[in-house]
Amino acid sequence: MKSIKTSIMVALLLLFNINVHAQKEQKWSSIIRDNESSWFATNEAKAIAENVLLYQRNIGGWPKNIQMQKPLTEAEKKNLIILKTDTHEVTTDNGATCQEMLFLSKIYAQIPDERYKNAFLSGLNYLLEAQYENGGWPQFFPLKKGYYTHITYNDDSMVNILNILKQIIDKTNYYSITPPDATIKKAQIAFNKGINCILKTQYKQNGVLTSWCAQHDEITLLPANARAFELASLSGQESAKIVLLLMSLKNPSPEVITAVNSAVAWFEKTKITGIKIKTETDENGKPNRVVVQDENAEPLWARFMELENNTPFFCDRDGIKKTTLAEIGYERRNGYSWYTNEPAAILKKYENWKKKIEPELVAPAKKSEITLKDEFNIVVDQKGNGDFKTIQEAVNAARSYPSKRITIFIKDGTYYEKVKVHAWNTTISFIGESQEKTIITYDDYFNKIGLGRNSTFYTYTVLVEGNDFFCKNMTIKNTSGPVGQAVALNVNADRVMFTNCTFLGNQDTLYTSGEGTKNYFKDCYIEGTTDFIFGDATVLFENCIINSKSDSYITAASTPKDTMYGYVFKNCKLTADKNASKVYLGRPWRPYAKTVYINCEMGKHILPEGWHNWSKPEAEISSFYAEYNCTGEGFQPKTRVAWSHQLKSSEAKKYTIENILDSGSTPSTKQWYLKNN
């Protein structure tokens, strides 16, 4: 009896050792994904969790290509503790950080150790911090020099991040750890920005949307090179996961629907049939990948395709393009994935996806023909709970030259569209649900428009040409980044009012145009880099925050000759980002520029000389730049350029709302504003 028991014990020990040995030989990613939930309650899982905690940097992320399950020596543990403050090589590449967060979530569900929860939340904060303002993510954060700064779709890096955020904001309980409400809100904002970035980076080939590149330049958003054999190209592999993410969105916007439809059409166009990839043994007895003919093979897609015509290509580490897999060396031929079948899953799901979102596919032309319950009160809701899902549809459906004011109420959401209020769309109001969450955004810029020297004026996100326009409680952005002239708001109309609004951009954020027109901005936030408030209209800015993002110029007025007032800032606050310390109040775009600051608080970023002549000595005589009763470190009247002015109190009294906005305007702009505010 004893011998039988002994034999059983030995067998069990052997089996246990075999299982442990097999576990240790598993890849780190498969350990996380392939094990049953109960395994995460084992001592083995707890031991691995200690390694995961040790490898995490204080910044919140992890380095890549670490087999976390491998036992650590005491010396290795001490070294990892020392490395806690090191921020080098922290990344989301090759699944790093994302997969460690998944592991922590799974073990926390079985063993609610607060250290696991805190490490997960630290990882989430790392992802949020790493995001670019334009919505993309770099491969490494903090940034690592070289191609690593590009927006990285490679190996699904950015899609992995967005999927984490989506699970959290949708509260699916896929992750066992629930972040605080404030973090969930940040995740929602980050997710929306990420989707917008995806829409902005979808490549246009001869004017037709196609797919995505593995990397996109973080400034221009154009396809970019990475390693020598990873040249800028359309990606059959990375684009697949991007489209699956877009197809998973509930109530997709028209832009998302267009992106999916365009990508699917491109997948159909670029699929390769009649071949398969086979591993054979070469003359040296080594495994070797080859392309063989097979009429029954499932379709494949090339990893890299030419931007101009979708032709597949292959590269060695010398970066020289080859037309076939056989032409590149053994190491790259067998050490890299040059073909993929991932888009096949999209083509299988596409028809069902179309049926689910069929209501979203109604043509805008048909929507604009519907009879509104109240044509003077229109609701826009991108989730489908209003009269229209896009702002432009609502504007297009509005009566021209209406008998009374048309109010378009815009519910919270990020509306990725280029909006134009036509000249015949007079007496329209845009009322946002909230300043922070009702967002209109687009990303055109000078070189992208490419229409010659006047391209700037076409880069707007919102263009207002209809008189008596009123806007309240919303944000208007141009998200193209620091790439030159890029307008967020272009106003070319009279009696236009904005209150409690935010305008975000870089160079040329706000353009106010139209000789003789009068505009009023009250309680608004306006930011930019160079000449970010410019134009020839007469404009009163009252109680606004004017934020400079870099060393440059705030205003570039082009006030027409003999115009009484140009730009007037009253009770405004001039602020700056940390890196901005040398900012001018203005410079003359045209010789008769007029800009005046009254009762404004000026930060120390304002230069002592205050004003610049734009290398136009004659403008020192013809322009009019003045200040009155301002405060702050930036207000230094004694050091201002000699050709600027400090107003007397008798002169400053003339700068009333009636004088600034009513001269030449009928009806009274002030009364119009008070009536509609």
Short mmCIF file of N, CA, C and O in Angstrom, two decimals, residues 193-304:
data_model
loop_
_atom_site.label_atom_id
_atom_site.label_comp_id
_atom_site.label_asym_id
_atom_site.label_seq_id
_atom_site.Cartn_x
_atom_site.Cartn_y
_atom_site.Cartn_z
N LYS A 193 -10.24 62.03 -28.65
CA LYS A 193 -9.11 62.61 -29.38
C LYS A 193 -8.40 61.54 -30.22
O LYS A 193 -7.96 61.81 -31.34
N GLY A 194 -8.29 60.35 -29.66
CA GLY A 194 -7.64 59.27 -30.39
C GLY A 194 -8.41 58.89 -31.65
O GLY A 194 -7.81 58.66 -32.71
N ILE A 195 -9.74 58.81 -31.55
CA ILE A 195 -10.56 58.50 -32.72
C ILE A 195 -10.43 59.61 -33.76
O ILE A 195 -10.32 59.35 -34.97
N ASN A 196 -10.42 60.85 -33.31
CA ASN A 196 -10.24 61.96 -34.25
C ASN A 196 -8.89 61.88 -34.95
O ASN A 196 -8.77 62.17 -36.14
N CYS A 197 -7.87 61.47 -34.20
CA CYS A 197 -6.55 61.31 -34.80
C CYS A 197 -6.58 60.23 -35.88
O CYS A 197 -5.98 60.39 -36.95
N ILE A 198 -7.27 59.14 -35.60
CA ILE A 198 -7.40 58.07 -36.59
C ILE A 198 -8.07 58.61 -37.85
O ILE A 198 -7.63 58.34 -38.98
N LEU A 199 -9.13 59.37 -37.68
CA LEU A 199 -9.82 59.93 -38.84
C LEU A 199 -8.93 60.89 -39.62
O LEU A 199 -8.95 60.92 -40.85
N LYS A 200 -8.13 61.66 -38.89
CA LYS A 200 -7.26 62.65 -39.54
C LYS A 200 -6.10 62.00 -40.29
O LYS A 200 -5.58 62.58 -41.24
N THR A 201 -5.68 60.83 -39.85
CA THR A 201 -4.50 60.21 -40.46
C THR A 201 -4.85 59.20 -41.56
O THR A 201 -3.94 58.67 -42.19
N GLN A 202 -6.13 58.95 -41.77
CA GLN A 202 -6.49 58.03 -42.87
C GLN A 202 -5.99 58.63 -44.18
O GLN A 202 -6.29 59.77 -44.51
N TYR A 203 -5.25 57.85 -44.92
CA TYR A 203 -4.51 58.38 -46.09
C TYR A 203 -5.41 58.55 -47.30
O TYR A 203 -6.20 57.66 -47.65
N LYS A 204 -5.28 59.71 -47.95
CA LYS A 204 -6.00 59.98 -49.19
C LYS A 204 -5.08 59.71 -50.37
O LYS A 204 -4.01 60.31 -50.49
N GLN A 205 -5.51 58.83 -51.23
CA GLN A 205 -4.76 58.48 -52.44
C GLN A 205 -5.51 59.05 -53.64
O GLN A 205 -6.61 58.59 -53.97
N ASN A 206 -4.93 60.08 -54.25
CA ASN A 206 -5.60 60.76 -55.36
C ASN A 206 -7.00 61.23 -54.96
O ASN A 206 -7.97 61.10 -55.72
N GLY A 207 -7.09 61.75 -53.73
CA GLY A 207 -8.35 62.30 -53.25
C GLY A 207 -9.31 61.28 -52.66
O GLY A 207 -10.40 61.65 -52.21
N VAL A 208 -8.94 59.99 -52.63
CA VAL A 208 -9.82 58.93 -52.12
C VAL A 208 -9.25 58.36 -50.83
O VAL A 208 -8.07 57.98 -50.78
N LEU A 209 -10.07 58.28 -49.78
CA LEU A 209 -9.62 57.71 -48.52
C LEU A 209 -9.29 56.23 -48.69
O LEU A 209 -10.03 55.49 -49.35
N THR A 210 -8.19 55.81 -48.06
CA THR A 210 -7.77 54.41 -48.19
C THR A 210 -7.62 53.79 -46.80
O THR A 210 -8.59 53.43 -46.16
N SER A 211 -6.37 53.68 -46.32
CA SER A 211 -6.10 53.04 -45.03
C SER A 211 -5.09 53.88 -44.26
O SER A 211 -5.04 55.09 -44.42
N TRP A 212 -4.26 53.21 -43.46
CA TRP A 212 -3.32 53.91 -42.60
C TRP A 212 -1.91 53.36 -42.79
O TRP A 212 -1.71 52.23 -43.26
N CYS A 213 -0.94 54.16 -42.37
CA CYS A 213 0.45 53.74 -42.35
C CYS A 213 0.77 53.23 -40.94
O CYS A 213 0.05 53.55 -39.98
N ALA A 214 1.83 52.47 -40.81
CA ALA A 214 2.21 51.99 -39.48
C ALA A 214 2.64 53.14 -38.59
O ALA A 214 2.47 53.09 -37.37
N GLN A 215 3.24 54.18 -39.19
CA GLN A 215 3.64 55.37 -38.44
C GLN A 215 3.18 56.62 -39.20
O GLN A 215 3.23 56.65 -40.43
N HIS A 216 2.77 57.63 -38.44
CA HIS A 216 2.44 58.92 -39.03
C HIS A 216 3.20 60.01 -38.28
O HIS A 216 3.32 59.96 -37.06
N ASP A 217 3.70 60.97 -39.04
CA ASP A 217 4.45 62.06 -38.42
C ASP A 217 3.58 62.76 -37.38
O ASP A 217 2.41 63.08 -37.63
N GLU A 218 4.16 63.02 -36.22
CA GLU A 218 3.38 63.58 -35.11
C GLU A 218 2.99 65.04 -35.34
O GLU A 218 2.10 65.57 -34.65
N ILE A 219 3.62 65.71 -36.31
CA ILE A 219 3.28 67.10 -36.60
C ILE A 219 2.39 67.20 -37.83
O ILE A 219 1.29 67.73 -37.79
N THR A 220 2.86 66.66 -38.95
CA THR A 220 2.11 66.78 -40.20
C THR A 220 1.03 65.72 -40.36
O THR A 220 0.14 65.86 -41.20
N LEU A 221 1.12 64.64 -39.59
CA LEU A 221 0.21 63.49 -39.63
C LEU A 221 0.35 62.67 -40.91
O LEU A 221 -0.44 61.75 -41.17
N LEU A 222 1.36 62.95 -41.71
CA LEU A 222 1.59 62.21 -42.94
C LEU A 222 2.30 60.89 -42.66
O LEU A 222 2.96 60.74 -41.63
N PRO A 223 2.20 59.90 -43.58
CA PRO A 223 2.93 58.65 -43.40
C PRO A 223 4.42 58.90 -43.21
O PRO A 223 4.99 59.80 -43.83
N ALA A 224 5.06 58.11 -42.35
CA ALA A 224 6.46 58.34 -42.00
C ALA A 224 7.23 57.03 -41.94
O ALA A 224 6.66 55.97 -41.70
N ASN A 225 8.55 57.14 -42.16
CA ASN A 225 9.43 55.97 -42.06
C ASN A 225 9.68 55.61 -40.60
O ASN A 225 9.64 56.47 -39.72
N ALA A 226 9.98 54.35 -40.36
CA ALA A 226 10.45 53.90 -39.05
C ALA A 226 11.82 53.27 -39.25
O ALA A 226 12.76 53.95 -39.68
N ARG A 227 11.95 51.97 -38.98
CA ARG A 227 13.23 51.32 -39.23
C ARG A 227 13.54 51.30 -40.73
O ARG A 227 12.65 51.54 -41.55
N ALA A 228 14.77 50.97 -41.08
CA ALA A 228 15.20 51.05 -42.48
C ALA A 228 14.31 50.24 -43.40
O ALA A 228 14.09 50.61 -44.56
N PHE A 229 13.79 49.11 -42.91
CA PHE A 229 12.96 48.27 -43.76
C PHE A 229 11.47 48.56 -43.58
O PHE A 229 10.62 47.90 -44.17
N GLU A 230 11.15 49.57 -42.75
CA GLU A 230 9.76 49.97 -42.52
C GLU A 230 9.54 51.36 -43.11
O GLU A 230 9.49 52.36 -42.40
N LEU A 231 9.42 51.42 -44.42
CA LEU A 231 9.27 52.69 -45.13
C LEU A 231 7.81 53.15 -45.10
O LEU A 231 6.89 52.34 -44.95
N ALA A 232 7.62 54.46 -45.26
CA ALA A 232 6.27 55.01 -45.29
C ALA A 232 5.45 54.30 -46.36
O ALA A 232 5.85 54.25 -47.52
N SER A 233 4.32 53.77 -45.96
CA SER A 233 3.52 52.96 -46.88
C SER A 233 2.16 52.69 -46.27
O SER A 233 1.94 52.91 -45.08
N LEU A 234 1.24 52.21 -47.09
CA LEU A 234 -0.06 51.80 -46.59
C LEU A 234 0.06 50.39 -46.00
O LEU A 234 0.68 49.52 -46.61
N SER A 235 -0.53 50.19 -44.84
CA SER A 235 -0.34 48.93 -44.12
C SER A 235 -1.59 48.07 -44.14
O SER A 235 -2.65 48.46 -43.64
N GLY A 236 -1.46 46.87 -44.71
CA GLY A 236 -2.56 45.94 -44.67
C GLY A 236 -2.80 45.37 -43.29
O GLY A 236 -3.93 45.01 -42.94
N GLN A 237 -1.77 45.30 -42.47
CA GLN A 237 -1.90 44.69 -41.14
C GLN A 237 -2.41 45.69 -40.10
O GLN A 237 -3.43 45.46 -39.46
N GLU A 238 -1.70 46.78 -39.90
CA GLU A 238 -2.09 47.74 -38.86
C GLU A 238 -3.46 48.35 -39.12
O GLU A 238 -4.22 48.64 -38.18
N SER A 239 -3.80 48.53 -40.40
CA SER A 239 -5.10 49.13 -40.73
C SER A 239 -6.26 48.25 -40.29
O SER A 239 -7.36 48.75 -40.00
N ALA A 240 -6.05 46.93 -40.25
CA ALA A 240 -7.13 46.01 -39.91
C ALA A 240 -7.66 46.26 -38.49
O ALA A 240 -8.88 46.40 -38.28
N LYS A 241 -6.77 46.33 -37.53
CA LYS A 241 -7.22 46.53 -36.14
C LYS A 241 -7.84 47.93 -35.96
O LYS A 241 -8.73 48.11 -35.12
N ILE A 242 -7.35 48.90 -36.71
CA ILE A 242 -7.93 50.24 -36.64
C ILE A 242 -9.40 50.19 -37.06
O ILE A 242 -10.28 50.75 -36.41
N VAL A 243 -9.66 49.51 -38.17
CA VAL A 243 -11.04 49.44 -38.68
C VAL A 243 -11.93 48.64 -37.72
O VAL A 243 -13.09 49.01 -37.48
N LEU A 244 -11.42 47.57 -37.15
CA LEU A 244 -12.20 46.82 -36.16
C LEU A 244 -12.59 47.70 -34.98
O LEU A 244 -13.71 47.60 -34.45
N LEU A 245 -11.67 48.56 -34.55
CA LEU A 245 -11.98 49.49 -33.46
C LEU A 245 -13.09 50.45 -33.89
O LEU A 245 -14.06 50.66 -33.14
N LEU A 246 -12.99 51.01 -35.08
CA LEU A 246 -14.01 51.95 -35.56
C LEU A 246 -15.37 51.25 -35.68
O LEU A 246 -16.41 51.84 -35.38
N MET A 247 -15.36 50.00 -36.12
CA MET A 247 -16.62 49.26 -36.27
C MET A 247 -17.24 48.91 -34.92
O MET A 247 -18.44 48.61 -34.85
N SER A 248 -16.46 48.96 -33.85
CA SER A 248 -16.99 48.63 -32.52
C SER A 248 -17.68 49.81 -31.85
O SER A 248 -18.31 49.65 -30.80
N LEU A 249 -17.59 51.00 -32.45
CA LEU A 249 -18.15 52.19 -31.84
C LEU A 249 -19.67 52.19 -31.94
O LEU A 249 -20.24 51.92 -32.99
N LYS A 250 -20.32 52.51 -30.84
CA LYS A 250 -21.76 52.67 -30.85
C LYS A 250 -22.11 54.03 -31.44
O LYS A 250 -21.41 55.02 -31.20
N ASN A 251 -23.19 54.10 -32.19
CA ASN A 251 -23.63 55.36 -32.80
C ASN A 251 -22.48 56.07 -33.52
O ASN A 251 -22.13 57.20 -33.19
N PRO A 252 -21.86 55.42 -34.48
CA PRO A 252 -20.71 56.02 -35.16
C PRO A 252 -21.10 57.30 -35.90
O PRO A 252 -22.20 57.40 -36.45
N SER A 253 -20.20 58.26 -35.89
CA SER A 253 -20.43 59.52 -36.60
C SER A 253 -20.35 59.28 -38.10
O SER A 253 -19.81 58.26 -38.56
N PRO A 254 -20.86 60.21 -38.91
CA PRO A 254 -20.73 60.08 -40.37
C PRO A 254 -19.28 59.94 -40.81
O PRO A 254 -18.98 59.23 -41.78
N GLU A 255 -18.37 60.61 -40.08
CA GLU A 255 -16.95 60.53 -40.44
C GLU A 255 -16.40 59.13 -40.19
O GLU A 255 -15.60 58.62 -40.99
N VAL A 256 -16.83 58.51 -39.09
CA VAL A 256 -16.39 57.15 -38.79
C VAL A 256 -16.95 56.18 -39.84
O VAL A 256 -16.25 55.30 -40.33
N ILE A 257 -18.21 56.35 -40.18
CA ILE A 257 -18.83 55.49 -41.20
C ILE A 257 -18.10 55.61 -42.53
O ILE A 257 -17.80 54.61 -43.19
N THR A 258 -17.78 56.83 -42.90
CA THR A 258 -17.04 57.05 -44.15
C THR A 258 -15.66 56.39 -44.08
O THR A 258 -15.20 55.78 -45.06
N ALA A 259 -15.01 56.52 -42.94
CA ALA A 259 -13.68 55.92 -42.78
C ALA A 259 -13.73 54.41 -42.95
O ALA A 259 -12.89 53.82 -43.64
N VAL A 260 -14.73 53.77 -42.33
CA VAL A 260 -14.87 52.31 -42.44
C VAL A 260 -15.19 51.91 -43.87
O VAL A 260 -14.56 51.00 -44.42
N ASN A 261 -16.16 52.56 -44.46
CA ASN A 261 -16.53 52.23 -45.84
C ASN A 261 -15.35 52.37 -46.79
O ASN A 261 -15.12 51.53 -47.66
N SER A 262 -14.58 53.42 -46.61
CA SER A 262 -13.43 53.68 -47.49
C SER A 262 -12.36 52.62 -47.29
O SER A 262 -11.76 52.14 -48.25
N ALA A 263 -12.11 52.26 -46.03
CA ALA A 263 -11.08 51.25 -45.74
C ALA A 263 -11.49 49.89 -46.29
O ALA A 263 -10.67 49.15 -46.85
N VAL A 264 -12.77 49.54 -46.14
CA VAL A 264 -13.25 48.25 -46.66
C VAL A 264 -13.10 48.20 -48.17
O VAL A 264 -12.67 47.18 -48.74
N ALA A 265 -13.44 49.29 -48.83
CA ALA A 265 -13.26 49.35 -50.29
C ALA A 265 -11.79 49.16 -50.66
O ALA A 265 -11.47 48.48 -51.65
N TRP A 266 -10.91 49.73 -49.86
CA TRP A 266 -9.47 49.58 -50.12
C TRP A 266 -9.01 48.15 -49.86
O TRP A 266 -8.22 47.60 -50.63
N PHE A 267 -9.51 47.52 -48.80
CA PHE A 267 -9.17 46.12 -48.53
C PHE A 267 -9.61 45.22 -49.69
O PHE A 267 -8.89 44.31 -50.09
N GLU A 268 -10.79 45.48 -50.22
CA GLU A 268 -11.28 44.69 -51.36
C GLU A 268 -10.37 44.88 -52.57
O GLU A 268 -10.06 43.93 -53.30
N LYS A 269 -9.95 46.11 -52.75
CA LYS A 269 -9.12 46.45 -53.91
C LYS A 269 -7.73 45.84 -53.83
O LYS A 269 -7.12 45.49 -54.85
N THR A 270 -7.19 45.70 -52.61
CA THR A 270 -5.78 45.32 -52.46
C THR A 270 -5.57 43.87 -52.04
O THR A 270 -4.43 43.45 -51.83
N LYS A 271 -6.65 43.11 -51.90
CA LYS A 271 -6.45 41.72 -51.46
C LYS A 271 -5.74 40.92 -52.56
O LYS A 271 -5.94 41.14 -53.76
N ILE A 272 -4.92 39.99 -52.12
CA ILE A 272 -4.13 39.16 -53.03
C ILE A 272 -4.67 37.74 -52.96
O ILE A 272 -4.75 37.14 -51.89
N THR A 273 -5.04 37.18 -54.09
CA THR A 273 -5.58 35.82 -54.13
C THR A 273 -4.65 34.91 -54.93
O THR A 273 -3.82 35.37 -55.71
N GLY A 274 -4.81 33.62 -54.70
CA GLY A 274 -4.06 32.64 -55.48
C GLY A 274 -2.66 32.34 -54.99
O GLY A 274 -1.90 31.64 -55.65
N ILE A 275 -2.30 32.86 -53.79
CA ILE A 275 -0.99 32.54 -53.23
C ILE A 275 -1.13 32.24 -51.75
O ILE A 275 -2.12 32.61 -51.11
N LYS A 276 -0.12 31.56 -51.20
CA LYS A 276 -0.03 31.39 -49.76
C LYS A 276 1.44 31.39 -49.36
O LYS A 276 2.33 31.18 -50.20
N ILE A 277 1.70 31.64 -48.08
CA ILE A 277 3.07 31.66 -47.56
C ILE A 277 3.34 30.30 -46.93
O ILE A 277 2.58 29.83 -46.07
N LYS A 278 4.42 29.70 -47.35
CA LYS A 278 4.75 28.35 -46.89
C LYS A 278 6.16 28.34 -46.34
O LYS A 278 7.05 29.03 -46.87
N THR A 279 6.40 27.59 -45.28
CA THR A 279 7.74 27.44 -44.73
C THR A 279 8.33 26.12 -45.21
O THR A 279 7.78 25.05 -44.93
N GLU A 280 9.44 26.23 -45.93
CA GLU A 280 10.12 25.04 -46.44
C GLU A 280 11.50 24.94 -45.81
O GLU A 280 11.97 25.89 -45.16
N THR A 281 12.16 23.84 -46.02
CA THR A 281 13.54 23.68 -45.56
C THR A 281 14.47 24.02 -46.71
O THR A 281 14.35 23.46 -47.81
N ASP A 282 15.41 24.96 -46.48
CA ASP A 282 16.30 25.36 -47.57
C ASP A 282 17.47 24.38 -47.68
O ASP A 282 17.56 23.38 -46.95
N GLU A 283 18.39 24.69 -48.57
CA GLU A 283 19.52 23.81 -48.86
C GLU A 283 20.44 23.61 -47.67
O GLU A 283 21.20 22.64 -47.60
N ASN A 284 20.37 24.53 -46.70
CA ASN A 284 21.20 24.41 -45.49
C ASN A 284 20.45 23.75 -44.33
O ASN A 284 20.93 23.74 -43.20
N GLY A 285 19.25 23.27 -44.64
CA GLY A 285 18.46 22.62 -43.60
C GLY A 285 17.74 23.59 -42.68
O GLY A 285 17.22 23.18 -41.64
N LYS A 286 17.68 24.88 -43.04
CA LYS A 286 17.02 25.88 -42.21
C LYS A 286 15.62 26.16 -42.76
O LYS A 286 15.40 26.11 -43.98
N PRO A 287 14.68 26.52 -41.87
CA PRO A 287 13.34 26.87 -42.35
C PRO A 287 13.37 28.16 -43.16
O PRO A 287 14.08 29.11 -42.80
N ASN A 288 12.61 28.21 -44.23
CA ASN A 288 12.65 29.36 -45.12
C ASN A 288 11.25 29.64 -45.66
O ASN A 288 10.57 28.74 -46.16
N ARG A 289 10.81 30.90 -45.57
CA ARG A 289 9.49 31.29 -46.06
C ARG A 289 9.54 31.53 -47.57
O ARG A 289 10.41 32.25 -48.05
N VAL A 290 8.53 30.98 -48.25
CA VAL A 290 8.43 31.20 -49.69
C VAL A 290 6.97 31.46 -50.05
O VAL A 290 6.05 31.07 -49.32
N VAL A 291 6.77 32.11 -51.17
CA VAL A 291 5.44 32.34 -51.70
C VAL A 291 5.16 31.28 -52.76
O VAL A 291 5.95 31.11 -53.69
N VAL A 292 4.04 30.58 -52.60
CA VAL A 292 3.70 29.54 -53.57
C VAL A 292 2.30 29.79 -54.12
O VAL A 292 1.45 30.42 -53.46
N GLN A 293 2.06 29.33 -55.32
CA GLN A 293 0.76 29.47 -55.95
C GLN A 293 -0.23 28.47 -55.34
O GLN A 293 0.11 27.31 -55.10
N ASP A 294 -1.46 28.93 -55.10
CA ASP A 294 -2.50 28.06 -54.57
C ASP A 294 -3.85 28.72 -54.87
O ASP A 294 -4.24 29.71 -54.24
N GLU A 295 -4.56 28.19 -55.83
CA GLU A 295 -5.83 28.79 -56.26
C GLU A 295 -6.87 28.78 -55.15
O GLU A 295 -7.80 29.59 -55.15
N ASN A 296 -6.76 27.87 -54.20
CA ASN A 296 -7.74 27.75 -53.12
C ASN A 296 -7.36 28.51 -51.86
O ASN A 296 -8.06 28.41 -50.84
N ALA A 297 -6.25 29.20 -51.91
CA ALA A 297 -5.77 29.90 -50.71
C ALA A 297 -6.70 31.05 -50.32
O ALA A 297 -7.32 31.70 -51.17
N GLU A 298 -6.79 31.30 -49.01
CA GLU A 298 -7.54 32.45 -48.51
C GLU A 298 -6.80 33.73 -48.91
O GLU A 298 -5.58 33.73 -49.07
N PRO A 299 -7.52 34.86 -49.07
CA PRO A 299 -6.86 36.09 -49.50
C PRO A 299 -5.84 36.59 -48.47
O PRO A 299 -6.01 36.40 -47.27
N LEU A 300 -4.81 37.23 -48.96
CA LEU A 300 -3.78 37.85 -48.14
C LEU A 300 -3.65 39.32 -48.51
O LEU A 300 -4.10 39.75 -49.58
N TRP A 301 -3.02 40.07 -47.62
CA TRP A 301 -2.71 41.47 -47.88
C TRP A 301 -1.24 41.71 -47.55
O TRP A 301 -0.70 41.11 -46.60
N ALA A 302 -0.61 42.57 -48.31
CA ALA A 302 0.79 42.90 -48.04
C ALA A 302 0.87 43.81 -46.81
O ALA A 302 -0.01 44.64 -46.58
N ARG A 303 1.94 43.64 -46.04
CA ARG A 303 2.16 44.51 -44.87
C ARG A 303 2.45 45.93 -45.32
O ARG A 303 1.98 46.89 -44.70
N PHE A 304 3.21 46.09 -46.42
CA PHE A 304 3.58 47.41 -46.94
C PHE A 304 3.16 47.55 -48.40
O PHE A 304 3.45 46.68 -49.22
#
